[in-house]
Amino acid sequence: MRKHLFPLLVCFGLATVSLTAAGQESTQYPIEIADFQKWQKFPAECAGYRRSTVRAYAPEFSNYSVTYHSFGSTLKNAVTLFFYPRPSDSSAQLQKEVSAVLNAYEDAYLVSRRQIKLEAKGKTYDAAVITFEFSDTVDGSRQPLSSQLLLVFLEKGTFKVRSTSLAEQADAAEAAVLELLQCVAWST
């Protein structure tokens, strides 16, 4: 399944609300959330990014994402922060995440894989950073893109970042994402 970036915005299907046979509403996920109630954790603007959408993938925010886009500069970068339960096998989950990116784009390839340390609220976390490159349509033309997958296995959950930028802006995007992570509450 191929995803398109318009511009650098990964498209997801939105939920529909349907009526069950008993006449009660049931939600089919994913669904875009307008009244998130956690805005203090995810400011509308920070570090050159503007928050755009919040999506739930399961009830009670057990699995959700918050998307930010760079603005006001020449950097074109879409960043989605994902929060979901911690799997029992973290190395299998990491491989599943890598495979999902490689399978989403016909010309995707793995550029690098490394570990970094992230700090939040006085604690240090190990993070896997995997960088990919592929081509996709941005601003009406096919362009080379760089995409990073950052994965942190927290005590009770998983924090994943997908950042996609023009390939020529990969270093600037990585530095900007690290700044973004300093002003959102990803570790709690």
Short mmCIF file of N, CA and C in Angstrom, two decimals:
data_model
loop_
_atom_site.label_atom_id
_atom_site.label_comp_id
_atom_site.label_asym_id
_atom_site.label_seq_id
_atom_site.Cartn_x
_atom_site.Cartn_y
_atom_site.Cartn_z
N MET A 1 0.84 -1.17 0.00
CA MET A 1 0.00 0.00 0.00
C MET A 1 0.89 1.23 0.00
N ARG A 2 0.66 2.12 -0.87
CA ARG A 2 1.48 3.30 -1.07
C ARG A 2 0.79 4.52 -0.48
N LYS A 3 1.56 5.32 0.23
CA LYS A 3 1.04 6.57 0.80
C LYS A 3 1.63 7.72 0.02
N HIS A 4 0.88 8.80 -0.16
CA HIS A 4 1.36 9.98 -0.87
C HIS A 4 1.51 11.13 0.09
N LEU A 5 2.43 11.99 -0.17
CA LEU A 5 2.67 13.16 0.67
C LEU A 5 2.18 14.40 -0.06
N PHE A 6 1.32 15.17 0.56
CA PHE A 6 0.75 16.36 -0.08
C PHE A 6 0.79 17.54 0.85
N PRO A 7 1.63 18.45 0.92
CA PRO A 7 3.06 18.25 0.76
C PRO A 7 3.62 17.66 2.04
N LEU A 8 4.22 16.56 1.97
CA LEU A 8 4.80 15.83 3.09
C LEU A 8 3.78 15.49 4.16
N LEU A 9 2.56 15.26 3.77
CA LEU A 9 1.50 14.90 4.71
C LEU A 9 1.07 13.49 4.38
N VAL A 10 1.31 12.55 5.27
CA VAL A 10 0.92 11.18 5.02
C VAL A 10 -0.58 11.09 5.21
N CYS A 11 -1.26 10.56 4.21
CA CYS A 11 -2.73 10.51 4.25
C CYS A 11 -3.20 9.24 4.95
N PHE A 12 -4.13 9.40 5.85
CA PHE A 12 -4.77 8.29 6.55
C PHE A 12 -6.26 8.38 6.28
N GLY A 13 -6.94 7.26 6.28
CA GLY A 13 -8.39 7.29 6.17
C GLY A 13 -8.98 7.78 7.47
N LEU A 14 -10.05 8.55 7.38
CA LEU A 14 -10.69 9.05 8.58
C LEU A 14 -11.86 8.16 8.94
N ALA A 15 -12.25 8.20 10.20
CA ALA A 15 -13.30 7.35 10.71
C ALA A 15 -14.66 7.76 10.18
N THR A 16 -15.52 6.80 10.22
CA THR A 16 -16.92 7.07 9.96
C THR A 16 -17.67 6.68 11.21
N VAL A 17 -18.76 7.33 11.46
CA VAL A 17 -19.61 6.98 12.60
C VAL A 17 -20.82 6.29 12.02
N SER A 18 -21.09 5.08 12.51
CA SER A 18 -22.23 4.34 12.00
C SER A 18 -23.16 3.98 13.15
N LEU A 19 -24.38 3.68 12.81
CA LEU A 19 -25.34 3.26 13.83
C LEU A 19 -25.39 1.76 13.86
N THR A 20 -25.36 1.20 15.07
CA THR A 20 -25.46 -0.25 15.22
C THR A 20 -26.93 -0.63 15.15
N ALA A 21 -27.19 -1.91 15.12
CA ALA A 21 -28.58 -2.40 15.05
C ALA A 21 -29.40 -1.92 16.24
N ALA A 22 -28.78 -1.76 17.40
CA ALA A 22 -29.50 -1.31 18.59
C ALA A 22 -29.70 0.19 18.59
N GLY A 23 -29.20 0.90 17.58
CA GLY A 23 -29.38 2.33 17.50
C GLY A 23 -28.31 3.12 18.24
N GLN A 24 -27.27 2.46 18.75
CA GLN A 24 -26.18 3.15 19.44
C GLN A 24 -25.08 3.45 18.44
N GLU A 25 -24.33 4.52 18.72
CA GLU A 25 -23.21 4.86 17.84
C GLU A 25 -22.03 3.94 18.12
N SER A 26 -21.33 3.56 17.07
CA SER A 26 -20.07 2.85 17.22
C SER A 26 -19.07 3.52 16.30
N THR A 27 -17.86 3.69 16.78
CA THR A 27 -16.84 4.39 16.01
C THR A 27 -15.92 3.39 15.36
N GLN A 28 -15.60 3.64 14.11
CA GLN A 28 -14.63 2.83 13.39
C GLN A 28 -13.36 3.67 13.28
N TYR A 29 -12.24 3.09 13.65
CA TYR A 29 -10.98 3.83 13.71
C TYR A 29 -10.17 3.62 12.44
N PRO A 30 -9.29 4.60 12.11
CA PRO A 30 -8.91 5.80 12.86
C PRO A 30 -9.96 6.91 12.74
N ILE A 31 -9.91 7.82 13.70
CA ILE A 31 -10.81 8.96 13.72
C ILE A 31 -10.02 10.21 14.10
N GLU A 32 -10.32 11.30 13.42
CA GLU A 32 -9.67 12.57 13.76
C GLU A 32 -10.35 13.14 15.00
N ILE A 33 -9.56 13.61 15.95
CA ILE A 33 -10.06 14.12 17.22
C ILE A 33 -9.96 15.64 17.24
N ALA A 34 -11.09 16.29 17.41
CA ALA A 34 -11.11 17.76 17.48
C ALA A 34 -10.93 18.24 18.92
N ASP A 35 -11.48 17.52 19.88
CA ASP A 35 -11.44 17.92 21.29
C ASP A 35 -10.54 16.95 22.05
N PHE A 36 -9.25 17.13 21.90
CA PHE A 36 -8.25 16.18 22.39
C PHE A 36 -8.07 16.21 23.90
N GLN A 37 -8.22 17.34 24.54
CA GLN A 37 -8.09 17.51 26.00
C GLN A 37 -6.66 17.38 26.53
N LYS A 38 -5.68 17.23 25.68
CA LYS A 38 -4.28 17.13 26.13
C LYS A 38 -3.43 18.19 25.45
N TRP A 39 -4.03 19.35 25.15
CA TRP A 39 -3.31 20.37 24.40
C TRP A 39 -2.10 20.89 25.16
N GLN A 40 -2.13 20.90 26.49
CA GLN A 40 -0.97 21.38 27.25
C GLN A 40 0.26 20.50 27.01
N LYS A 41 0.06 19.25 26.66
CA LYS A 41 1.17 18.35 26.37
C LYS A 41 1.71 18.54 24.94
N PHE A 42 0.85 19.06 24.07
CA PHE A 42 1.18 19.20 22.66
C PHE A 42 0.79 20.60 22.19
N PRO A 43 1.66 21.59 22.42
CA PRO A 43 1.31 22.98 22.07
C PRO A 43 0.97 23.15 20.60
N ALA A 44 0.17 24.17 20.32
CA ALA A 44 -0.24 24.45 18.94
C ALA A 44 0.96 24.78 18.07
N GLU A 45 1.95 25.49 18.64
CA GLU A 45 3.17 25.83 17.91
C GLU A 45 4.36 25.68 18.84
N CYS A 46 5.43 25.12 18.33
CA CYS A 46 6.68 25.06 19.08
C CYS A 46 7.81 24.64 18.15
N ALA A 47 8.98 25.19 18.39
CA ALA A 47 10.20 24.84 17.67
C ALA A 47 10.06 24.93 16.16
N GLY A 48 9.25 25.88 15.67
CA GLY A 48 9.08 26.03 14.23
C GLY A 48 8.07 25.09 13.61
N TYR A 49 7.29 24.40 14.45
CA TYR A 49 6.27 23.46 13.98
C TYR A 49 4.90 23.93 14.43
N ARG A 50 3.90 23.55 13.66
CA ARG A 50 2.50 23.83 13.99
C ARG A 50 1.76 22.49 14.04
N ARG A 51 1.02 22.27 15.12
CA ARG A 51 0.24 21.05 15.27
C ARG A 51 -0.90 21.07 14.26
N SER A 52 -1.16 19.94 13.60
CA SER A 52 -2.24 19.92 12.62
C SER A 52 -3.37 18.96 12.99
N THR A 53 -3.07 17.71 13.21
CA THR A 53 -4.15 16.76 13.49
C THR A 53 -3.80 15.82 14.63
N VAL A 54 -4.84 15.34 15.27
CA VAL A 54 -4.72 14.28 16.28
C VAL A 54 -5.66 13.18 15.83
N ARG A 55 -5.16 11.96 15.81
CA ARG A 55 -5.99 10.82 15.40
C ARG A 55 -5.94 9.74 16.47
N ALA A 56 -7.09 9.14 16.72
CA ALA A 56 -7.17 7.98 17.60
C ALA A 56 -7.30 6.74 16.72
N TYR A 57 -6.60 5.68 17.11
CA TYR A 57 -6.64 4.42 16.38
C TYR A 57 -7.33 3.34 17.18
N ALA A 58 -7.69 3.67 18.43
CA ALA A 58 -8.37 2.74 19.33
C ALA A 58 -9.09 3.57 20.40
N PRO A 59 -10.05 2.97 21.09
CA PRO A 59 -10.79 3.71 22.12
C PRO A 59 -9.90 4.21 23.25
N GLU A 60 -10.37 5.26 23.92
CA GLU A 60 -9.77 5.80 25.14
C GLU A 60 -8.30 6.20 24.97
N PHE A 61 -7.92 6.62 23.80
CA PHE A 61 -6.56 7.08 23.50
C PHE A 61 -5.49 6.07 23.90
N SER A 62 -5.80 4.80 23.74
CA SER A 62 -4.79 3.78 24.00
C SER A 62 -3.81 3.70 22.83
N ASN A 63 -4.18 4.29 21.70
CA ASN A 63 -3.34 4.31 20.50
C ASN A 63 -3.74 5.57 19.73
N TYR A 64 -2.84 6.57 19.68
CA TYR A 64 -3.17 7.82 19.01
C TYR A 64 -1.92 8.46 18.43
N SER A 65 -2.15 9.49 17.59
CA SER A 65 -1.02 10.21 17.00
C SER A 65 -1.31 11.70 16.99
N VAL A 66 -0.23 12.49 16.99
CA VAL A 66 -0.30 13.94 16.90
C VAL A 66 0.66 14.35 15.78
N THR A 67 0.15 15.10 14.80
CA THR A 67 0.97 15.49 13.65
C THR A 67 1.34 16.96 13.73
N TYR A 68 2.60 17.23 13.39
CA TYR A 68 3.12 18.60 13.31
C TYR A 68 3.73 18.81 11.93
N HIS A 69 3.68 20.06 11.45
CA HIS A 69 4.32 20.44 10.19
C HIS A 69 5.18 21.66 10.44
N SER A 70 6.34 21.70 9.82
CA SER A 70 7.20 22.88 9.93
C SER A 70 6.53 24.04 9.21
N PHE A 71 6.80 25.25 9.67
CA PHE A 71 6.23 26.44 9.04
C PHE A 71 7.18 27.61 9.22
N GLY A 72 6.99 28.62 8.39
CA GLY A 72 7.74 29.86 8.53
C GLY A 72 9.21 29.78 8.16
N SER A 73 9.63 28.71 7.53
CA SER A 73 11.03 28.60 7.11
C SER A 73 11.06 27.83 5.79
N THR A 74 12.24 27.57 5.32
CA THR A 74 12.36 26.80 4.07
C THR A 74 12.32 25.30 4.32
N LEU A 75 12.39 24.88 5.58
CA LEU A 75 12.34 23.45 5.91
C LEU A 75 10.93 22.91 5.66
N LYS A 76 10.85 21.86 4.87
CA LYS A 76 9.58 21.16 4.64
C LYS A 76 9.70 19.83 5.38
N ASN A 77 8.94 19.71 6.47
CA ASN A 77 9.05 18.53 7.31
C ASN A 77 7.70 18.22 7.94
N ALA A 78 7.25 16.99 7.77
CA ALA A 78 6.04 16.50 8.43
C ALA A 78 6.48 15.51 9.50
N VAL A 79 5.96 15.69 10.71
CA VAL A 79 6.34 14.86 11.84
C VAL A 79 5.08 14.34 12.51
N THR A 80 5.00 13.03 12.67
CA THR A 80 3.88 12.45 13.40
C THR A 80 4.43 11.71 14.60
N LEU A 81 3.85 12.03 15.76
CA LEU A 81 4.20 11.40 17.03
C LEU A 81 3.13 10.35 17.33
N PHE A 82 3.52 9.11 17.49
CA PHE A 82 2.59 8.01 17.75
C PHE A 82 2.78 7.51 19.18
N PHE A 83 1.68 7.17 19.81
CA PHE A 83 1.69 6.62 21.17
C PHE A 83 0.81 5.38 21.17
N TYR A 84 1.39 4.24 21.53
CA TYR A 84 0.60 3.00 21.55
C TYR A 84 1.18 2.05 22.60
N PRO A 85 0.44 0.99 22.96
CA PRO A 85 0.91 0.07 24.01
C PRO A 85 2.27 -0.55 23.66
N ARG A 86 3.00 -0.86 24.70
CA ARG A 86 4.31 -1.51 24.53
C ARG A 86 4.09 -2.98 24.20
N PRO A 87 4.72 -3.45 23.13
CA PRO A 87 4.58 -4.87 22.77
C PRO A 87 5.44 -5.74 23.70
N SER A 88 5.13 -7.03 23.74
CA SER A 88 5.92 -7.93 24.58
C SER A 88 7.31 -8.18 23.99
N ASP A 89 7.44 -8.09 22.67
CA ASP A 89 8.72 -8.31 21.99
C ASP A 89 9.12 -7.02 21.26
N SER A 90 9.95 -6.20 21.91
CA SER A 90 10.31 -4.90 21.33
C SER A 90 11.16 -5.04 20.08
N SER A 91 12.03 -6.03 20.00
CA SER A 91 12.85 -6.15 18.79
C SER A 91 12.00 -6.59 17.59
N ALA A 92 10.99 -7.42 17.82
CA ALA A 92 10.08 -7.79 16.73
C ALA A 92 9.27 -6.57 16.29
N GLN A 93 8.87 -5.73 17.24
CA GLN A 93 8.12 -4.53 16.90
C GLN A 93 8.98 -3.57 16.08
N LEU A 94 10.24 -3.41 16.47
CA LEU A 94 11.13 -2.55 15.70
C LEU A 94 11.25 -3.05 14.26
N GLN A 95 11.43 -4.35 14.08
CA GLN A 95 11.53 -4.90 12.73
C GLN A 95 10.23 -4.70 11.95
N LYS A 96 9.10 -4.83 12.63
CA LYS A 96 7.81 -4.61 11.99
C LYS A 96 7.69 -3.16 11.51
N GLU A 97 8.14 -2.22 12.31
CA GLU A 97 8.09 -0.80 11.94
C GLU A 97 8.99 -0.52 10.74
N VAL A 98 10.19 -1.09 10.73
CA VAL A 98 11.12 -0.91 9.61
C VAL A 98 10.52 -1.50 8.33
N SER A 99 9.98 -2.69 8.44
CA SER A 99 9.38 -3.34 7.27
C SER A 99 8.20 -2.54 6.72
N ALA A 100 7.42 -1.94 7.62
CA ALA A 100 6.26 -1.14 7.16
C ALA A 100 6.72 0.03 6.29
N VAL A 101 7.80 0.68 6.66
CA VAL A 101 8.30 1.80 5.85
C VAL A 101 8.85 1.28 4.52
N LEU A 102 9.65 0.24 4.58
CA LEU A 102 10.24 -0.30 3.35
C LEU A 102 9.18 -0.80 2.37
N ASN A 103 8.09 -1.34 2.90
CA ASN A 103 7.02 -1.86 2.04
C ASN A 103 6.07 -0.79 1.55
N ALA A 104 6.08 0.40 2.14
CA ALA A 104 5.15 1.46 1.76
C ALA A 104 5.57 2.17 0.47
N TYR A 105 6.83 2.09 0.11
CA TYR A 105 7.35 2.81 -1.06
C TYR A 105 8.19 1.86 -1.88
N GLU A 106 7.93 1.79 -3.17
CA GLU A 106 8.61 0.81 -4.01
C GLU A 106 10.12 1.01 -4.10
N ASP A 107 10.59 2.23 -3.94
CA ASP A 107 12.03 2.47 -4.04
C ASP A 107 12.68 2.78 -2.68
N ALA A 108 11.99 2.48 -1.59
CA ALA A 108 12.53 2.77 -0.26
C ALA A 108 13.72 1.88 0.06
N TYR A 109 14.71 2.49 0.70
CA TYR A 109 15.84 1.71 1.18
C TYR A 109 16.33 2.29 2.51
N LEU A 110 16.95 1.44 3.30
CA LEU A 110 17.46 1.81 4.61
C LEU A 110 18.82 2.47 4.45
N VAL A 111 18.96 3.67 5.00
CA VAL A 111 20.21 4.43 4.90
C VAL A 111 21.09 4.17 6.11
N SER A 112 20.49 4.24 7.29
CA SER A 112 21.28 4.04 8.51
C SER A 112 20.40 3.60 9.66
N ARG A 113 21.05 3.02 10.65
CA ARG A 113 20.39 2.57 11.86
C ARG A 113 21.35 2.85 13.01
N ARG A 114 20.84 3.55 14.04
CA ARG A 114 21.70 3.85 15.17
C ARG A 114 20.88 4.05 16.44
N GLN A 115 21.54 4.09 17.55
CA GLN A 115 20.91 4.34 18.85
C GLN A 115 21.32 5.74 19.32
N ILE A 116 20.38 6.45 19.93
CA ILE A 116 20.69 7.73 20.54
C ILE A 116 20.05 7.76 21.93
N LYS A 117 20.43 8.74 22.72
CA LYS A 117 19.83 8.96 24.04
C LYS A 117 18.95 10.20 23.94
N LEU A 118 17.75 10.10 24.47
CA LEU A 118 16.84 11.24 24.56
C LEU A 118 16.60 11.53 26.04
N GLU A 119 16.48 12.79 26.38
CA GLU A 119 16.19 13.16 27.76
C GLU A 119 14.85 13.85 27.84
N ALA A 120 14.10 13.50 28.89
CA ALA A 120 12.81 14.14 29.14
C ALA A 120 12.52 14.03 30.63
N LYS A 121 12.19 15.16 31.23
CA LYS A 121 11.82 15.23 32.64
C LYS A 121 12.84 14.54 33.55
N GLY A 122 14.13 14.79 33.28
CA GLY A 122 15.19 14.27 34.12
C GLY A 122 15.53 12.80 33.91
N LYS A 123 14.91 12.15 32.96
CA LYS A 123 15.20 10.74 32.67
C LYS A 123 15.82 10.62 31.29
N THR A 124 16.64 9.59 31.11
CA THR A 124 17.27 9.31 29.83
C THR A 124 16.64 8.06 29.23
N TYR A 125 16.37 8.12 27.94
CA TYR A 125 15.73 7.01 27.23
C TYR A 125 16.58 6.60 26.05
N ASP A 126 16.66 5.31 25.79
CA ASP A 126 17.32 4.79 24.60
C ASP A 126 16.33 4.87 23.44
N ALA A 127 16.78 5.37 22.31
CA ALA A 127 15.93 5.49 21.13
C ALA A 127 16.64 4.90 19.93
N ALA A 128 15.93 4.10 19.17
CA ALA A 128 16.43 3.59 17.89
C ALA A 128 16.07 4.63 16.84
N VAL A 129 17.03 4.97 15.98
CA VAL A 129 16.79 5.91 14.88
C VAL A 129 17.17 5.21 13.59
N ILE A 130 16.17 5.05 12.73
CA ILE A 130 16.38 4.40 11.44
C ILE A 130 16.04 5.42 10.36
N THR A 131 16.95 5.61 9.42
CA THR A 131 16.75 6.59 8.35
C THR A 131 16.55 5.85 7.03
N PHE A 132 15.55 6.31 6.28
CA PHE A 132 15.21 5.73 4.98
C PHE A 132 15.26 6.83 3.92
N GLU A 133 15.37 6.42 2.68
CA GLU A 133 15.19 7.33 1.56
C GLU A 133 14.28 6.66 0.55
N PHE A 134 13.48 7.48 -0.12
CA PHE A 134 12.58 7.03 -1.17
C PHE A 134 12.13 8.27 -1.94
N SER A 135 11.42 8.06 -3.02
CA SER A 135 10.88 9.17 -3.81
C SER A 135 9.37 9.20 -3.68
N ASP A 136 8.82 10.40 -3.72
CA ASP A 136 7.37 10.55 -3.73
C ASP A 136 7.03 11.93 -4.29
N THR A 137 5.77 12.15 -4.54
CA THR A 137 5.33 13.41 -5.12
C THR A 137 5.15 14.46 -4.03
N VAL A 138 5.84 15.58 -4.19
CA VAL A 138 5.75 16.72 -3.28
C VAL A 138 5.62 17.96 -4.14
N ASP A 139 4.67 18.80 -3.83
CA ASP A 139 4.44 20.03 -4.60
C ASP A 139 4.32 19.75 -6.10
N GLY A 140 3.68 18.63 -6.44
CA GLY A 140 3.40 18.32 -7.84
C GLY A 140 4.51 17.65 -8.62
N SER A 141 5.66 17.40 -8.00
CA SER A 141 6.73 16.70 -8.73
C SER A 141 7.36 15.63 -7.86
N ARG A 142 7.88 14.62 -8.51
CA ARG A 142 8.53 13.51 -7.81
C ARG A 142 9.88 13.98 -7.30
N GLN A 143 10.11 13.78 -5.99
CA GLN A 143 11.34 14.26 -5.37
C GLN A 143 11.91 13.22 -4.42
N PRO A 144 13.23 13.22 -4.21
CA PRO A 144 13.82 12.33 -3.23
C PRO A 144 13.52 12.83 -1.81
N LEU A 145 13.10 11.90 -0.95
CA LEU A 145 12.76 12.23 0.43
C LEU A 145 13.59 11.44 1.40
N SER A 146 13.76 12.00 2.58
CA SER A 146 14.41 11.31 3.68
C SER A 146 13.36 11.15 4.77
N SER A 147 13.31 9.99 5.36
CA SER A 147 12.34 9.74 6.41
C SER A 147 13.03 9.04 7.56
N GLN A 148 12.76 9.54 8.76
CA GLN A 148 13.34 8.92 9.95
C GLN A 148 12.25 8.29 10.78
N LEU A 149 12.57 7.14 11.30
CA LEU A 149 11.74 6.44 12.26
C LEU A 149 12.52 6.47 13.57
N LEU A 150 11.91 7.01 14.60
CA LEU A 150 12.53 7.05 15.93
C LEU A 150 11.60 6.27 16.84
N LEU A 151 12.13 5.30 17.58
CA LEU A 151 11.31 4.44 18.41
C LEU A 151 11.88 4.34 19.81
N VAL A 152 11.01 4.62 20.81
CA VAL A 152 11.40 4.54 22.22
C VAL A 152 10.40 3.62 22.90
N PHE A 153 10.90 2.60 23.58
CA PHE A 153 10.03 1.73 24.35
C PHE A 153 10.02 2.24 25.79
N LEU A 154 8.90 2.82 26.17
CA LEU A 154 8.72 3.37 27.51
C LEU A 154 8.28 2.25 28.46
N GLU A 155 8.22 2.57 29.74
CA GLU A 155 7.82 1.56 30.72
C GLU A 155 6.45 0.94 30.40
N LYS A 156 5.48 1.79 30.05
CA LYS A 156 4.13 1.28 29.82
C LYS A 156 3.64 1.48 28.39
N GLY A 157 4.45 1.99 27.52
CA GLY A 157 3.98 2.24 26.17
C GLY A 157 5.12 2.37 25.18
N THR A 158 4.76 2.71 23.96
CA THR A 158 5.72 2.91 22.90
C THR A 158 5.52 4.31 22.34
N PHE A 159 6.63 5.00 22.11
CA PHE A 159 6.62 6.31 21.48
C PHE A 159 7.37 6.19 20.17
N LYS A 160 6.69 6.55 19.09
CA LYS A 160 7.28 6.46 17.75
C LYS A 160 7.17 7.81 17.07
N VAL A 161 8.21 8.19 16.36
CA VAL A 161 8.21 9.42 15.57
C VAL A 161 8.49 9.03 14.13
N ARG A 162 7.67 9.57 13.21
CA ARG A 162 7.96 9.48 11.77
C ARG A 162 8.13 10.90 11.28
N SER A 163 9.30 11.19 10.75
CA SER A 163 9.64 12.50 10.24
C SER A 163 10.04 12.34 8.78
N THR A 164 9.39 13.12 7.90
CA THR A 164 9.70 13.03 6.48
C THR A 164 9.96 14.43 5.94
N SER A 165 11.09 14.55 5.23
CA SER A 165 11.49 15.84 4.66
C SER A 165 12.08 15.59 3.27
N LEU A 166 12.36 16.68 2.57
CA LEU A 166 13.12 16.55 1.33
C LEU A 166 14.48 15.97 1.69
N ALA A 167 15.04 15.12 0.85
CA ALA A 167 16.32 14.47 1.15
C ALA A 167 17.42 15.48 1.43
N GLU A 168 17.43 16.59 0.70
CA GLU A 168 18.47 17.61 0.89
C GLU A 168 18.34 18.32 2.23
N GLN A 169 17.22 18.14 2.92
CA GLN A 169 17.00 18.79 4.21
C GLN A 169 17.05 17.80 5.37
N ALA A 170 17.55 16.60 5.14
CA ALA A 170 17.54 15.55 6.15
C ALA A 170 18.23 15.96 7.46
N ASP A 171 19.40 16.55 7.39
CA ASP A 171 20.12 16.94 8.61
C ASP A 171 19.37 18.03 9.37
N ALA A 172 18.87 19.02 8.65
CA ALA A 172 18.10 20.10 9.28
C ALA A 172 16.83 19.56 9.91
N ALA A 173 16.17 18.62 9.24
CA ALA A 173 14.94 18.03 9.77
C ALA A 173 15.22 17.25 11.05
N GLU A 174 16.30 16.48 11.07
CA GLU A 174 16.63 15.72 12.27
C GLU A 174 16.87 16.65 13.45
N ALA A 175 17.62 17.71 13.25
CA ALA A 175 17.89 18.67 14.33
C ALA A 175 16.59 19.34 14.78
N ALA A 176 15.71 19.69 13.84
CA ALA A 176 14.45 20.34 14.18
C ALA A 176 13.53 19.41 14.97
N VAL A 177 13.51 18.14 14.61
CA VAL A 177 12.67 17.18 15.33
C VAL A 177 13.15 17.04 16.77
N LEU A 178 14.46 17.01 16.98
CA LEU A 178 14.97 16.92 18.35
C LEU A 178 14.56 18.14 19.17
N GLU A 179 14.49 19.31 18.53
CA GLU A 179 13.98 20.50 19.22
C GLU A 179 12.50 20.37 19.52
N LEU A 180 11.74 19.86 18.57
CA LEU A 180 10.31 19.64 18.78
C LEU A 180 10.06 18.73 19.97
N LEU A 181 10.86 17.68 20.10
CA LEU A 181 10.68 16.74 21.20
C LEU A 181 10.94 17.38 22.57
N GLN A 182 11.65 18.51 22.59
CA GLN A 182 11.89 19.20 23.85
C GLN A 182 10.67 19.99 24.33
N CYS A 183 9.71 20.24 23.44
CA CYS A 183 8.56 21.05 23.87
C CYS A 183 7.23 20.31 23.84
N VAL A 184 7.25 18.99 23.59
CA VAL A 184 6.03 18.18 23.71
C VAL A 184 6.26 17.15 24.81
N ALA A 185 5.19 16.72 25.44
CA ALA A 185 5.30 15.78 26.56
C ALA A 185 5.16 14.34 26.07
N TRP A 186 6.21 13.85 25.45
CA TRP A 186 6.17 12.52 24.85
C TRP A 186 6.46 11.40 25.85
N SER A 187 7.10 11.71 26.96
CA SER A 187 7.53 10.64 27.87
C SER A 187 6.50 10.33 28.95
N THR A 188 5.39 11.07 28.98
CA THR A 188 4.38 10.81 30.01
C THR A 188 3.03 10.53 29.41
#
